[in-house]
C-alpha cells in the first residue's frame, strides 16, 4: 500500500509542472522612476493576486535596467513602461502598453485572457 501511495505522489509531482506550463502569466516590464509603474503599484499590485485575473495569470515583474531573464529572451519589452505582456507557454498572447488606470486595466487584461482561453475564474 505504501508503494502505491509513493508512486501516486511521484506521478502527481511530475504532473504539476506540466499543468503549470499551460497557465498564462502577466509580466510587467518596468524601470526605476516610472511614475505610471508607481501608480500601478498603488492601485493594482496590492490586490492583483486576489483577483480572478491574478489567479488565471500570476504576476511577475522584470526590471528593464537589468538583463532580461533567459525565458523572456524572445519577448520584446517595448519602449514604454510599464508594459504588461501576457504569456502562455512562453509565447506572447497579448499586451497592454502603459498603465491605463484602474478603471480600464482589468477590462483589457480580461479581454486578453478570455480570447486566449484562459478565462479568469475558470483557469
PDB file of C-alpha atoms in Angstrom:
ATOM      1  CA  UNK A   1       0.000   0.000   0.000  1.00  0.00           C
ATOM      2  CA  UNK A   2       2.796   2.454   0.848  1.00  0.00           C
ATOM      3  CA  UNK A   3       4.430   1.775  -2.521  1.00  0.00           C
ATOM      4  CA  UNK A   4       1.211   2.735  -4.297  1.00  0.00           C
ATOM      5  CA  UNK A   5       0.988   5.951  -2.281  1.00  0.00           C
ATOM      6  CA  UNK A   6       4.642   6.678  -3.064  1.00  0.00           C
ATOM      7  CA  UNK A   7       4.063   6.139  -6.769  1.00  0.00           C
ATOM      8  CA  UNK A   8       0.988   8.373  -6.668  1.00  0.00           C
ATOM      9  CA  UNK A   9       3.000  11.157  -5.038  1.00  0.00           C
ATOM     10  CA  UNK A  10       5.695  10.858  -7.722  1.00  0.00           C
ATOM     11  CA  UNK A  11       3.130  10.920 -10.543  1.00  0.00           C
ATOM     12  CA  UNK A  12       1.434  13.993  -9.069  1.00  0.00           C
ATOM     13  CA  UNK A  13       4.755  15.806  -8.607  1.00  0.00           C
ATOM     14  CA  UNK A  14       5.724  15.089 -12.209  1.00  0.00           C
ATOM     15  CA  UNK A  15       2.337  16.253 -13.499  1.00  0.00           C
ATOM     16  CA  UNK A  16       2.276  19.588 -11.627  1.00  0.00           C
ATOM     17  CA  UNK A  17       4.986  21.370 -13.646  1.00  0.00           C
ATOM     18  CA  UNK A  18       3.312  20.262 -16.882  1.00  0.00           C
ATOM     19  CA  UNK A  19      -0.032  21.627 -15.703  1.00  0.00           C
ATOM     20  CA  UNK A  20       1.530  24.936 -14.721  1.00  0.00           C
ATOM     21  CA  UNK A  21       3.245  25.363 -18.085  1.00  0.00           C
ATOM     22  CA  UNK A  22      -0.156  25.843 -19.758  1.00  0.00           C
ATOM     23  CA  UNK A  23      -1.146  28.697 -17.444  1.00  0.00           C
ATOM     24  CA  UNK A  24      -0.935  32.295 -18.523  1.00  0.00           C
ATOM     25  CA  UNK A  25       1.477  34.721 -16.883  1.00  0.00           C
ATOM     26  CA  UNK A  26       1.364  38.519 -16.658  1.00  0.00           C
ATOM     27  CA  UNK A  27       4.816  40.085 -16.977  1.00  0.00           C
ATOM     28  CA  UNK A  28       5.255  43.761 -16.108  1.00  0.00           C
ATOM     29  CA  UNK A  29       8.299  45.400 -17.698  1.00  0.00           C
ATOM     30  CA  UNK A  30       9.286  48.400 -15.555  1.00  0.00           C
ATOM     31  CA  UNK A  31      12.055  50.904 -14.854  1.00  0.00           C
ATOM     32  CA  UNK A  32      13.011  52.762 -11.704  1.00  0.00           C
ATOM     33  CA  UNK A  33      11.443  56.229 -11.605  1.00  0.00           C
ATOM     34  CA  UNK A  34       8.467  55.276 -13.784  1.00  0.00           C
ATOM     35  CA  UNK A  35       5.514  57.314 -12.480  1.00  0.00           C
ATOM     36  CA  UNK A  36       2.932  55.047 -14.126  1.00  0.00           C
ATOM     37  CA  UNK A  37       4.611  51.975 -12.632  1.00  0.00           C
ATOM     38  CA  UNK A  38       4.276  53.587  -9.210  1.00  0.00           C
ATOM     39  CA  UNK A  39       0.611  54.309  -9.865  1.00  0.00           C
ATOM     40  CA  UNK A  40       0.049  50.660 -10.842  1.00  0.00           C
ATOM     41  CA  UNK A  41       1.848  49.649  -7.642  1.00  0.00           C
ATOM     42  CA  UNK A  42      -0.531  51.789  -5.593  1.00  0.00           C
ATOM     43  CA  UNK A  43      -3.780  50.880  -7.350  1.00  0.00           C
ATOM     44  CA  UNK A  44      -3.495  47.323  -8.670  1.00  0.00           C
ATOM     45  CA  UNK A  45      -0.460  45.467  -7.305  1.00  0.00           C
ATOM     46  CA  UNK A  46      -1.796  45.077  -3.733  1.00  0.00           C
ATOM     47  CA  UNK A  47      -4.978  43.317  -4.889  1.00  0.00           C
ATOM     48  CA  UNK A  48      -3.915  41.627  -8.113  1.00  0.00           C
ATOM     49  CA  UNK A  49      -3.151  38.208  -6.635  1.00  0.00           C
ATOM     50  CA  UNK A  50      -6.615  38.012  -5.057  1.00  0.00           C
ATOM     51  CA  UNK A  51      -8.484  38.682  -8.313  1.00  0.00           C
ATOM     52  CA  UNK A  52      -9.748  36.156 -10.852  1.00  0.00           C
ATOM     53  CA  UNK A  53      -7.281  37.603 -13.366  1.00  0.00           C
ATOM     54  CA  UNK A  54      -4.474  37.148 -10.840  1.00  0.00           C
ATOM     55  CA  UNK A  55      -5.439  33.514 -10.420  1.00  0.00           C
ATOM     56  CA  UNK A  56      -5.576  32.970 -14.194  1.00  0.00           C
ATOM     57  CA  UNK A  57      -2.299  34.822 -14.881  1.00  0.00           C
ATOM     58  CA  UNK A  58       0.172  35.120 -11.996  1.00  0.00           C
ATOM     59  CA  UNK A  59       2.170  38.361 -11.933  1.00  0.00           C
ATOM     60  CA  UNK A  60       5.913  38.791 -12.469  1.00  0.00           C
ATOM     61  CA  UNK A  61       7.997  41.970 -12.591  1.00  0.00           C
ATOM     62  CA  UNK A  62      11.005  42.496 -14.859  1.00  0.00           C
ATOM     63  CA  UNK A  63      13.340  45.452 -14.337  1.00  0.00           C
ATOM     64  CA  UNK A  64      14.483  46.760 -17.726  1.00  0.00           C
ATOM     65  CA  UNK A  65      17.647  48.163 -16.135  1.00  0.00           C
ATOM     66  CA  UNK A  66      18.826  44.563 -15.718  1.00  0.00           C
ATOM     67  CA  UNK A  67      19.374  41.818 -18.292  1.00  0.00           C
ATOM     68  CA  UNK A  68      16.194  40.050 -19.373  1.00  0.00           C
ATOM     69  CA  UNK A  69      15.656  36.607 -17.852  1.00  0.00           C
ATOM     70  CA  UNK A  70      16.551  33.813 -20.274  1.00  0.00           C
ATOM     71  CA  UNK A  71      12.949  32.634 -20.572  1.00  0.00           C
ATOM     72  CA  UNK A  72      11.930  36.087 -21.870  1.00  0.00           C
ATOM     73  CA  UNK A  73      14.711  36.485 -24.434  1.00  0.00           C
ATOM     74  CA  UNK A  74      12.255  36.210 -27.342  1.00  0.00           C
ATOM     75  CA  UNK A  75       9.882  38.838 -25.942  1.00  0.00           C
ATOM     76  CA  UNK A  76      10.282  42.495 -26.930  1.00  0.00           C
ATOM     77  CA  UNK A  77       9.606  44.554 -23.789  1.00  0.00           C
ATOM     78  CA  UNK A  78       8.837  47.638 -25.863  1.00  0.00           C
ATOM     79  CA  UNK A  79       9.904  51.220 -25.314  1.00  0.00           C
ATOM     80  CA  UNK A  80       7.273  52.308 -22.792  1.00  0.00           C
ATOM     81  CA  UNK A  81       6.963  51.433 -19.126  1.00  0.00           C
ATOM     82  CA  UNK A  82       5.085  49.871 -17.766  1.00  0.00           C
ATOM     83  CA  UNK A  83       4.378  47.329 -20.472  1.00  0.00           C
ATOM     84  CA  UNK A  84       2.277  44.342 -19.466  1.00  0.00           C
ATOM     85  CA  UNK A  85       2.789  41.220 -21.566  1.00  0.00           C
ATOM     86  CA  UNK A  86       0.561  38.187 -21.163  1.00  0.00           C
ATOM     87  CA  UNK A  87       2.402  34.962 -21.899  1.00  0.00           C
ATOM     88  CA  UNK A  88       1.063  31.475 -22.366  1.00  0.00           C
ATOM     89  CA  UNK A  89       3.507  28.599 -22.725  1.00  0.00           C
ATOM     90  CA  UNK A  90       6.272  31.176 -23.219  1.00  0.00           C
ATOM     91  CA  UNK A  91       4.530  32.930 -26.142  1.00  0.00           C
ATOM     92  CA  UNK A  92       3.071  36.419 -26.090  1.00  0.00           C
ATOM     93  CA  UNK A  93      -0.719  36.318 -26.394  1.00  0.00           C
ATOM     94  CA  UNK A  94      -1.449  39.946 -25.587  1.00  0.00           C
ATOM     95  CA  UNK A  95      -0.031  43.234 -24.396  1.00  0.00           C
ATOM     96  CA  UNK A  96      -1.106  46.366 -22.552  1.00  0.00           C
ATOM     97  CA  UNK A  97       1.178  49.313 -23.317  1.00  0.00           C
ATOM     98  CA  UNK A  98       1.351  51.734 -20.446  1.00  0.00           C
ATOM     99  CA  UNK A  99      -0.947  51.753 -17.440  1.00  0.00           C
ATOM    100  CA  UNK A 100      -4.465  52.854 -18.419  1.00  0.00           C
ATOM    101  CA  UNK A 101      -5.645  53.320 -14.822  1.00  0.00           C
ATOM    102  CA  UNK A 102      -7.583  51.011 -12.561  1.00  0.00           C
ATOM    103  CA  UNK A 103     -10.861  51.599 -14.388  1.00  0.00           C
ATOM    104  CA  UNK A 104      -9.540  50.032 -17.623  1.00  0.00           C
ATOM    105  CA  UNK A 105      -6.690  47.716 -16.634  1.00  0.00           C
ATOM    106  CA  UNK A 106      -8.766  44.693 -15.610  1.00  0.00           C
ATOM    107  CA  UNK A 107     -11.100  45.040 -18.590  1.00  0.00           C
ATOM    108  CA  UNK A 108      -8.190  44.990 -21.033  1.00  0.00           C
ATOM    109  CA  UNK A 109      -6.496  42.111 -19.248  1.00  0.00           C
ATOM    110  CA  UNK A 110      -9.733  40.152 -19.066  1.00  0.00           C
ATOM    111  CA  UNK A 111     -10.216  40.567 -22.832  1.00  0.00           C
ATOM    112  CA  UNK A 112      -6.720  39.162 -23.499  1.00  0.00           C
ATOM    113  CA  UNK A 113      -7.224  36.224 -21.158  1.00  0.00           C
ATOM    114  CA  UNK A 114     -10.678  35.414 -22.490  1.00  0.00           C
ATOM    115  CA  UNK A 115      -9.538  35.489 -26.115  1.00  0.00           C
ATOM    116  CA  UNK A 116      -6.707  33.085 -25.291  1.00  0.00           C
ATOM    117  CA  UNK A 117      -8.917  30.599 -23.498  1.00  0.00           C
ATOM    118  CA  UNK A 118      -7.526  31.491 -20.057  1.00  0.00           C
ATOM    119  CA  UNK A 119     -10.869  32.778 -18.849  1.00  0.00           C
ATOM    120  CA  UNK A 120     -10.493  34.322 -15.388  1.00  0.00           C
ATOM    121  CA  UNK A 121     -12.191  32.254 -12.735  1.00  0.00           C
ATOM    122  CA  UNK A 122     -12.035  29.114 -14.899  1.00  0.00           C
ATOM    123  CA  UNK A 123      -8.291  28.644 -15.474  1.00  0.00           C
TER     124      UNK A 123
END
